[in-house]
Coordinates of C-alpha atoms and ligand atoms in Angstrom, one line a residue:
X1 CA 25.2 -45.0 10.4
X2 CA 23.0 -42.4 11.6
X3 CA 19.9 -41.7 9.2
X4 CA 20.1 -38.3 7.1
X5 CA 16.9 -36.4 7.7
X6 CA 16.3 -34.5 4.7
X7 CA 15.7 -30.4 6.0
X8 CA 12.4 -29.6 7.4
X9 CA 10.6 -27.5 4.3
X10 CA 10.1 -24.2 4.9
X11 CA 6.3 -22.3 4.4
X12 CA 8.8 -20.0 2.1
X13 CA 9.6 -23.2 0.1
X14 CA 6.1 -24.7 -0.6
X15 CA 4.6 -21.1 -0.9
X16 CA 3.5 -20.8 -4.7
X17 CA 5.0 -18.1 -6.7
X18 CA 2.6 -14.6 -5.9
X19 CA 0.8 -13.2 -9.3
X20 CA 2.7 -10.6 -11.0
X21 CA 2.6 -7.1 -9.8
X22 CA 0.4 -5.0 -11.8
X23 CA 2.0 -1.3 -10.8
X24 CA 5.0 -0.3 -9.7
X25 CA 5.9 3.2 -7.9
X26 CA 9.6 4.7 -8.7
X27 CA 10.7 7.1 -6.4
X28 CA 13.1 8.7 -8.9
X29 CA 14.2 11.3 -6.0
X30 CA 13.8 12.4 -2.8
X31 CA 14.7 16.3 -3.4
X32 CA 11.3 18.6 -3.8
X33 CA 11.0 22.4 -3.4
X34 CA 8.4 21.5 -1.3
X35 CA 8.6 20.5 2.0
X36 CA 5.3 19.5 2.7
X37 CA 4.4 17.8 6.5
X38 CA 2.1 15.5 5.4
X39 CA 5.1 13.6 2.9
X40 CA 4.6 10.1 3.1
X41 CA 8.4 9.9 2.8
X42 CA 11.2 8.5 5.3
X43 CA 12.3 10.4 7.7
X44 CA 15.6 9.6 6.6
X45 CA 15.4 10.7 3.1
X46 CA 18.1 9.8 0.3
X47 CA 20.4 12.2 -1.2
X48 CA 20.9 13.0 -4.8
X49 CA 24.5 11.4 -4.8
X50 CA 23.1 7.9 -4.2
X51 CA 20.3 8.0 -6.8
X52 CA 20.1 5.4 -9.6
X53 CA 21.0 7.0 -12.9
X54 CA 18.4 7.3 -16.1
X55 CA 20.2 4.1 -17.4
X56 CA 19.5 1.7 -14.2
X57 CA 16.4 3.4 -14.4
X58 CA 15.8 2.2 -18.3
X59 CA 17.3 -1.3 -16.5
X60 CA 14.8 -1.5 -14.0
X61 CA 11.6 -0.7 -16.4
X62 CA 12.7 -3.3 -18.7
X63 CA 12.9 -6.0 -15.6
X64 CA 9.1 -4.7 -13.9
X65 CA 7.9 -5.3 -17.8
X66 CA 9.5 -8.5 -18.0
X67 CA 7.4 -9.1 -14.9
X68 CA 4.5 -8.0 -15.8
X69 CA 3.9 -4.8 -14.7
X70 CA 2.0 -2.8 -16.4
X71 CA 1.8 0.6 -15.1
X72 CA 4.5 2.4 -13.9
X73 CA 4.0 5.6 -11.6
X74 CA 6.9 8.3 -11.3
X75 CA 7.3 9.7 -8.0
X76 CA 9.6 11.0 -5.8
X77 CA 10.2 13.9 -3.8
X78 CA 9.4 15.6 -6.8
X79 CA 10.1 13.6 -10.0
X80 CA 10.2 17.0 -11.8
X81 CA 13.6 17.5 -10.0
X82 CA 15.9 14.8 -11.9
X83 CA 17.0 17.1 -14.9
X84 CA 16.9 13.7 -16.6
X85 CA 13.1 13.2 -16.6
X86 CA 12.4 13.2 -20.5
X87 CA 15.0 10.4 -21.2
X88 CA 13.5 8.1 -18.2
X89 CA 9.8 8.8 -19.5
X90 CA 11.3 7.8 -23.0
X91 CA 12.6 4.8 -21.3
X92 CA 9.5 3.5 -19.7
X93 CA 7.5 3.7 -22.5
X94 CA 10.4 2.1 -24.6
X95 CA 9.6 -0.6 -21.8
X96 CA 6.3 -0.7 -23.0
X97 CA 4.6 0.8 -19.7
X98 CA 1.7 3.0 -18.9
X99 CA 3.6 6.2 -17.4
X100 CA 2.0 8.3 -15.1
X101 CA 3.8 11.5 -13.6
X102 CA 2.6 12.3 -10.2
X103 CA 4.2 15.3 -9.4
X104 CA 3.3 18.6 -7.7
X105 CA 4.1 20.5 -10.9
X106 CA 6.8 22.7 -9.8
X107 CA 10.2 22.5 -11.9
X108 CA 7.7 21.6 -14.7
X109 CA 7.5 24.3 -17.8
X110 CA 5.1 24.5 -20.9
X111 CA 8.2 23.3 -23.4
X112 CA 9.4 20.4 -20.8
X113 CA 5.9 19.1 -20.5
X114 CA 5.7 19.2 -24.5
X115 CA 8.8 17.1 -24.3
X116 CA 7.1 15.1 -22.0
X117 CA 4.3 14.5 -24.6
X118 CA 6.5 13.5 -27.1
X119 CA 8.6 11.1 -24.8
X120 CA 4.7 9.0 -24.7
X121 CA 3.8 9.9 -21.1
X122 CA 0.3 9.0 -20.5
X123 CA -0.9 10.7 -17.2
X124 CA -0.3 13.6 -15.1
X125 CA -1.1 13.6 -11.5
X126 CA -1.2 17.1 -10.0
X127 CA -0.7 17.7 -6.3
X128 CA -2.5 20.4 -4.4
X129 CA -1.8 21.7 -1.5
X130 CA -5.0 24.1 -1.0
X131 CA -7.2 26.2 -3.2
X132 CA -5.5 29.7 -2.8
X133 CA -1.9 30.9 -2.7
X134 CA -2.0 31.5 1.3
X135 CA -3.4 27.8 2.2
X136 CA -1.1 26.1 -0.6
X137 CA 2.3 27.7 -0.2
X138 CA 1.5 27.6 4.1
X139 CA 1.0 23.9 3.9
X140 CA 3.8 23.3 0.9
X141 CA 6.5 25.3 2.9
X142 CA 6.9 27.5 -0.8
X143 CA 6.1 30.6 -1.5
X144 CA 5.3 31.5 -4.9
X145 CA 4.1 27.5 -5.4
X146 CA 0.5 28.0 -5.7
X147 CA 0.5 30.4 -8.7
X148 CA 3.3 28.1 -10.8
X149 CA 1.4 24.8 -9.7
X150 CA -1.7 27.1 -11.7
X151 CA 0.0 28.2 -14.7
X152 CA 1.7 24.5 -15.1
X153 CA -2.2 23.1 -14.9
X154 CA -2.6 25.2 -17.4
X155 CA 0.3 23.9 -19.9
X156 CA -1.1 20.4 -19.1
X157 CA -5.0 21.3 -20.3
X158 CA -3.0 23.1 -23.6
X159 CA -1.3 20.2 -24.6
X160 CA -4.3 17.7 -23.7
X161 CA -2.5 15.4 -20.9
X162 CA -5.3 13.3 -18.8
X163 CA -5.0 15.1 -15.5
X164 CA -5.6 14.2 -12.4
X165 CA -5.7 16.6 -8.9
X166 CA -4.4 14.4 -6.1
X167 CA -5.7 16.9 -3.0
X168 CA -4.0 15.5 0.5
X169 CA -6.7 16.4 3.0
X170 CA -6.3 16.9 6.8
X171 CA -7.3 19.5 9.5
X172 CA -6.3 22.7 7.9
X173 CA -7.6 22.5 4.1
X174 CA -10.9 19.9 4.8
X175 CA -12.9 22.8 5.5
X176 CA -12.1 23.8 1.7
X177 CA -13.3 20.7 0.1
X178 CA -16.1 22.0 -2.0
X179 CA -13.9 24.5 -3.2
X180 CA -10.9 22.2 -4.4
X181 CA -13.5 20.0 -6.0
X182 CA -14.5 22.9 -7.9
X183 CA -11.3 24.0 -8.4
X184 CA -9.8 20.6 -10.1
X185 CA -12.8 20.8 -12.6
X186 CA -12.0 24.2 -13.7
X187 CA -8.4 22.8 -14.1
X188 CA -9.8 20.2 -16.4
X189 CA -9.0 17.3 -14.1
X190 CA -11.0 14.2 -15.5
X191 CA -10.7 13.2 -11.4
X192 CA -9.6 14.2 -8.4
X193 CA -8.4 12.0 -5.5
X194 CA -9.0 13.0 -2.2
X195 CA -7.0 11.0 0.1
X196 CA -7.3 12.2 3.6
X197 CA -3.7 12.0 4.7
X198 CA -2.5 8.7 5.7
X199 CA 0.0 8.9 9.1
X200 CA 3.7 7.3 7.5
X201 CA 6.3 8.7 7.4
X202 CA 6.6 13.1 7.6
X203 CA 3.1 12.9 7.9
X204 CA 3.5 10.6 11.4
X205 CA 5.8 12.7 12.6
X206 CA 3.3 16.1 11.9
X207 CA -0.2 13.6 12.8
X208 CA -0.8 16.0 15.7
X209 CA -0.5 18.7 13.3
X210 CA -2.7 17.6 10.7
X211 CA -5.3 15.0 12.0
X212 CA -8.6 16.1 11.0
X213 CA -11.0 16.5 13.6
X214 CA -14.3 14.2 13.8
X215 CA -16.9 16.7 12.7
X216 CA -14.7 17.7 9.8
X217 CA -14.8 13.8 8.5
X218 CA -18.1 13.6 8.7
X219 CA -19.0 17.0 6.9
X220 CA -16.1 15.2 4.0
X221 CA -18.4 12.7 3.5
X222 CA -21.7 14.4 3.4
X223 CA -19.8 17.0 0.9
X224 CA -18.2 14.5 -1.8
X225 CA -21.7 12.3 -1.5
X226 CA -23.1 15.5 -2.7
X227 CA -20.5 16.9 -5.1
X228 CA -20.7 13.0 -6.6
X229 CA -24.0 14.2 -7.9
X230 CA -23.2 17.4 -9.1
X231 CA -20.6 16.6 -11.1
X232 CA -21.3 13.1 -12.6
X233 CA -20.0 12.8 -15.8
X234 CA -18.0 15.5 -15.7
X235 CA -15.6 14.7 -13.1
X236 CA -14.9 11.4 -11.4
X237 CA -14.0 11.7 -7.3
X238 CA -12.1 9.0 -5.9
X239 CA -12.4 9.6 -1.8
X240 CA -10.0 8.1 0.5
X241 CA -11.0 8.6 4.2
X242 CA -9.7 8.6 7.0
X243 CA -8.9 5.3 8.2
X244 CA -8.6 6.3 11.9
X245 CA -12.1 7.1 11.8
X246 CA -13.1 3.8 10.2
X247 CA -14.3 0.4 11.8
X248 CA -12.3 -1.8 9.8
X249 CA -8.7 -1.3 7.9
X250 CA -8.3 -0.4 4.5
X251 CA -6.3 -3.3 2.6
X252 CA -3.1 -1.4 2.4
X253 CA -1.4 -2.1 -0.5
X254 CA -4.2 -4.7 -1.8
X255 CA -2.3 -7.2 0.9
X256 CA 1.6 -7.2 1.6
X257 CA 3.2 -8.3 -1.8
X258 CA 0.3 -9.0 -3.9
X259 CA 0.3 -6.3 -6.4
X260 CA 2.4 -3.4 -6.3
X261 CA 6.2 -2.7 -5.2
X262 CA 8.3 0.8 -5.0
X263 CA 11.9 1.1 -5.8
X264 CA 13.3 3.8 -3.2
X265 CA 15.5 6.2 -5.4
X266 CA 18.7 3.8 -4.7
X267 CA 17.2 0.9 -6.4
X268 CA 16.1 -0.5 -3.0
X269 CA 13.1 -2.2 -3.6
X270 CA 10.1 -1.9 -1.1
X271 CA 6.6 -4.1 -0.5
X272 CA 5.5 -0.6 0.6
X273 CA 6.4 3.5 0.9
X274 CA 6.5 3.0 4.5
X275 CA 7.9 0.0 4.6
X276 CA 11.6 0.8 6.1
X277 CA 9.6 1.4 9.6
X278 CA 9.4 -2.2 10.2
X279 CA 12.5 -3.6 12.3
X280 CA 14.5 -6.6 11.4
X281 CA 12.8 -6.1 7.6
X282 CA 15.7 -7.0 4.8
X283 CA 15.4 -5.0 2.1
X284 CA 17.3 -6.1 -1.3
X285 CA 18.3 -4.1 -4.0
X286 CA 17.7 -3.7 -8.0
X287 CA 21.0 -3.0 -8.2
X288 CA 22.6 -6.4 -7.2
X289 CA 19.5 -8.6 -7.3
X290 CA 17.3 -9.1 -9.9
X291 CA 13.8 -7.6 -9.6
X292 CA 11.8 -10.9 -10.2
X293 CA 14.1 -12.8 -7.5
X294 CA 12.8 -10.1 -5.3
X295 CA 9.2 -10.0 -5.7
X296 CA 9.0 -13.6 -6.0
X297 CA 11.3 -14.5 -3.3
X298 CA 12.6 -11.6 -1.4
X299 CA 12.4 -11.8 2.7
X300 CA 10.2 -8.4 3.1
X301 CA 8.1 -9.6 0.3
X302 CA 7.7 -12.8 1.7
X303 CA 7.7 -11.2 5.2
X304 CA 3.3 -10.6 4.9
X305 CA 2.2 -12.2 2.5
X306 CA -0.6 -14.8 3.0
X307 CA -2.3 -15.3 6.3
X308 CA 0.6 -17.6 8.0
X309 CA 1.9 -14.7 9.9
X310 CA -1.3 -12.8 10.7
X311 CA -2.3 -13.0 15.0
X312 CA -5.4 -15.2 15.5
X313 CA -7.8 -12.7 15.9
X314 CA -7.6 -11.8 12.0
X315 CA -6.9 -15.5 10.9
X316 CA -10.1 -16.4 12.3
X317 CA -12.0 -13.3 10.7
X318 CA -14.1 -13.3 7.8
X319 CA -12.9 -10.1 6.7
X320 CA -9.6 -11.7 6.9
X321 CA -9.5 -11.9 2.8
X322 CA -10.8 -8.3 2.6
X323 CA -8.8 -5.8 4.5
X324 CA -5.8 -9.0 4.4
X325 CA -5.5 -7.7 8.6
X326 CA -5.1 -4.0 7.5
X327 CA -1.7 -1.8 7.2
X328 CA 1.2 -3.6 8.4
X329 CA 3.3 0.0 9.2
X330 CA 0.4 1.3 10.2
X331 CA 0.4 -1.8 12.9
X332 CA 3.9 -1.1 13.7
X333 CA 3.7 2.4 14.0
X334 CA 0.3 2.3 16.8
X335 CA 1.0 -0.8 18.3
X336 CA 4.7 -1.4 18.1
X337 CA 4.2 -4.5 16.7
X338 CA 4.4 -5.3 12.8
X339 CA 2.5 -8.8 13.2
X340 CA -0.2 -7.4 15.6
X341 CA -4.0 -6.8 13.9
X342 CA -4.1 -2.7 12.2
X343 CA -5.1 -1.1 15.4
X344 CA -7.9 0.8 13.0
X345 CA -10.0 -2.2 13.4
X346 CA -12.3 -2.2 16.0
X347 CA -12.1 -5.7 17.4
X348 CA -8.4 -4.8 17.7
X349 CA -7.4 -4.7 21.5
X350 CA -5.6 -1.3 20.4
X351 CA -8.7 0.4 19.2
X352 CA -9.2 2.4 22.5
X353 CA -6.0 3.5 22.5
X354 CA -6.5 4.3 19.2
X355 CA -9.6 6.4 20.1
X356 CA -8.0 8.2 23.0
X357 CA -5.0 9.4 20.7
X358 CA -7.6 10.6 18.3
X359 CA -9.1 12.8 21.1
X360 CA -6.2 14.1 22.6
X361 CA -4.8 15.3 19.1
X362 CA -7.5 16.9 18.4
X363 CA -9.0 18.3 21.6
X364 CA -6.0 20.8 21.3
X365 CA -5.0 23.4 19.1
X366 CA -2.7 21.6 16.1
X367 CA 1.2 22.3 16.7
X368 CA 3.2 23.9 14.4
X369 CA 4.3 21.9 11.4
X370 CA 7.4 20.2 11.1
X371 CA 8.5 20.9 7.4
X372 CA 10.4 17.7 5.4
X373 CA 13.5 18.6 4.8
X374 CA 16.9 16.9 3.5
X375 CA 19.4 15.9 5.3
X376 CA 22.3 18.5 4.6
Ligands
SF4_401 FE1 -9.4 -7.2 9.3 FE2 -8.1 -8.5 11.2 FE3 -9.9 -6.7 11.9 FE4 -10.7 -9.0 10.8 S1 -9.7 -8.8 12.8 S2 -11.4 -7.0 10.3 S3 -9.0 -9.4 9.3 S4 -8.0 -6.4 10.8
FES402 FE1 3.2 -0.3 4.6 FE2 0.5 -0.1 4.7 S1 2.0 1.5 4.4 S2 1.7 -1.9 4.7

């Protein structure tokens, strides 16, 4: 009788089950009146007819709680847009979640946001697109957008939400930095983020359009270093640079898997925004699967997680716990290679490619942007 070998265990089997995801990001929507180039969206965005209703919605929330999630952050396209908005907040806080709206404020009125208030929503985060109507509604592909984003800041100091101004930064609004510091203060942000547009999605497809130019990252630095002092205590500034320009690879994500996941507005569920630019990738859904089976199971999940499937060079690394081998779309989009080290990192051997790209994009007068826009 020939002698049953019992099946080789896989790395997927002995793997311990990861921590529990602390945040979770729900795209409720891809539709915006915006069309902003630098989205961090798919190209191929998802139409209203396949979005999850407010009651797989309310499903969902209760699942990430069950979890162990804790805060819950309501995206989109603009979140503002689902004319069920109120009953979803209701339902995440009946979850027992931290809600935070990020949302660029349009579609938004005095009375919804009251509604808002009383549904328990704990945070507002504001886009902006520039400090005056002819930057913002150039850059947001809206006219009119500015001056609405500005009286809607204004309903949200009235009724007392913690606010805070999430400014997307790149080659044609850096040189206004002081200003939309100053600017968020007035608004009665408690912070601002500045992230210096990351290159997924829209924004990949516009990076010739909107990557900053040296000099204007270095005068980003000196000015938050100084506006840090001017306004301490008044108003905190997170500052995300640009990660081109940086040695080493921001830890994307905190590492593949490790604490945060996005549902896409059909209940697919994501490690990642930009996740869906990685080939061969199998993505499950909240729909059919339950969300704990995914995180603690799910292929993509399990796709980065740990060091297993980094290359050598970052296995070896003592920053390899630090930067967990940097941004694994980021990787794909650069190199062509999901698995290969973030091509940010300068011992990678597509740093000086890297650098050349750079310098070609921005020894040139920027394009013209290519505005997001649904598919019809
Ligand atoms: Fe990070 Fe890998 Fe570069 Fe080391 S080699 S710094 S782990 S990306
Ligand atoms: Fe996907 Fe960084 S955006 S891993």
């Amino acid at each position: 009788m020939t002698a049953v070998h019992p099946a080789p265990v896989s790395a997927r089997q002995v793997r311990p089950p990861p921590e529990a995801p602390l945040a979770m990001l729900a795209e409720l929507t891809h539709r915006c009146p915006l069309a902003c180039p630098y989205c961090s969206n798919p190209l191929e965005l998802t139409g209203r007819e396949r979005e999850l209703t407010a009651e797989q919605w309310a499903g969902v929330f209760r699942q990430a709680a069950g979890l162990g999630v804790l805060q819950l952050h309501l995206s989109g396209g603009e979140p503002a847009s689902r004319p069920d908005l109120v009953q979803i907040v209701t339902a995440a806080r009946e979850a027992g979640l931290y809600t935070n709206l990020i949302t660029s404020g349009i579609g938004l009125t005095g009375r919804r946001l009251e509604e808002l208030d009383a549904a328990g929503l704990d945070h507002v985060q504001l886009s902006l697109q520039g400090v005056n109507a002819g930057i913002a509604d150039h850059v947001g592909g809206y006219k009119g957008g500015f001056d609405r984003k500005m009286m809607v800041a204004a309903e949200i100091a009235r009724i007392g939400f913690p606010l805070t101004i999430n400014a997307v930064m790149h080659r044609h609004n850096l040189g206004d930095l002081a200003q939309t510091i100053a600017l968020a203060h007035r608004l009665g942000a408690r912070r601002i983020e500045i992230a210096c547009v990351q290159f997924q999605g829209w924004a990949l497809r516009n990076r010739a359009a909107l990557q900053p130019t040296r000099e204007q990252v270095e005068d980003a630095k000196r000015i938050v270093a100084q506006a840090r002092v001017d306004y301490a205590g008044r108003l905190s500034i997170d500052f995300v640079p640009p990660d081109y320009f940086a040695d080493f690879p921001k830890a994307c994500m905190n590492g593949w898997g490790s604490t945060g996941l996005n549902i896409a507005p059909d209940g697919k569920v994501l490690p990642c925004h930009a996740a869906e630019i990685i080939p061969g990738l199998q993505f499950q859904n909240v729909l059919t699967t339950p969300l704990a089976e995914i995180w603690n199971d799910g292929p993509a999940f399990n796709a980065f997680r740990g060091t297993d499937w980094m290359p050598e060079l970052c296995r070896a690394c003592d920053r390899r716990d630090i930067d967990h081998g940097g941004c694994r779309c980021q990787a794909m989009a650069l190199a062509g290679d999901a698995r290969a080290t973030d091509p940010v990192c300068r011992r990678s051997p597509h740093r000086a490619a890297l650098d050349a790209l750079i310098a070609a994009e921005t020894g040139v007068a920027p394009p013209p942007f290519e505005y997001r826009r649904m598919p019809h």
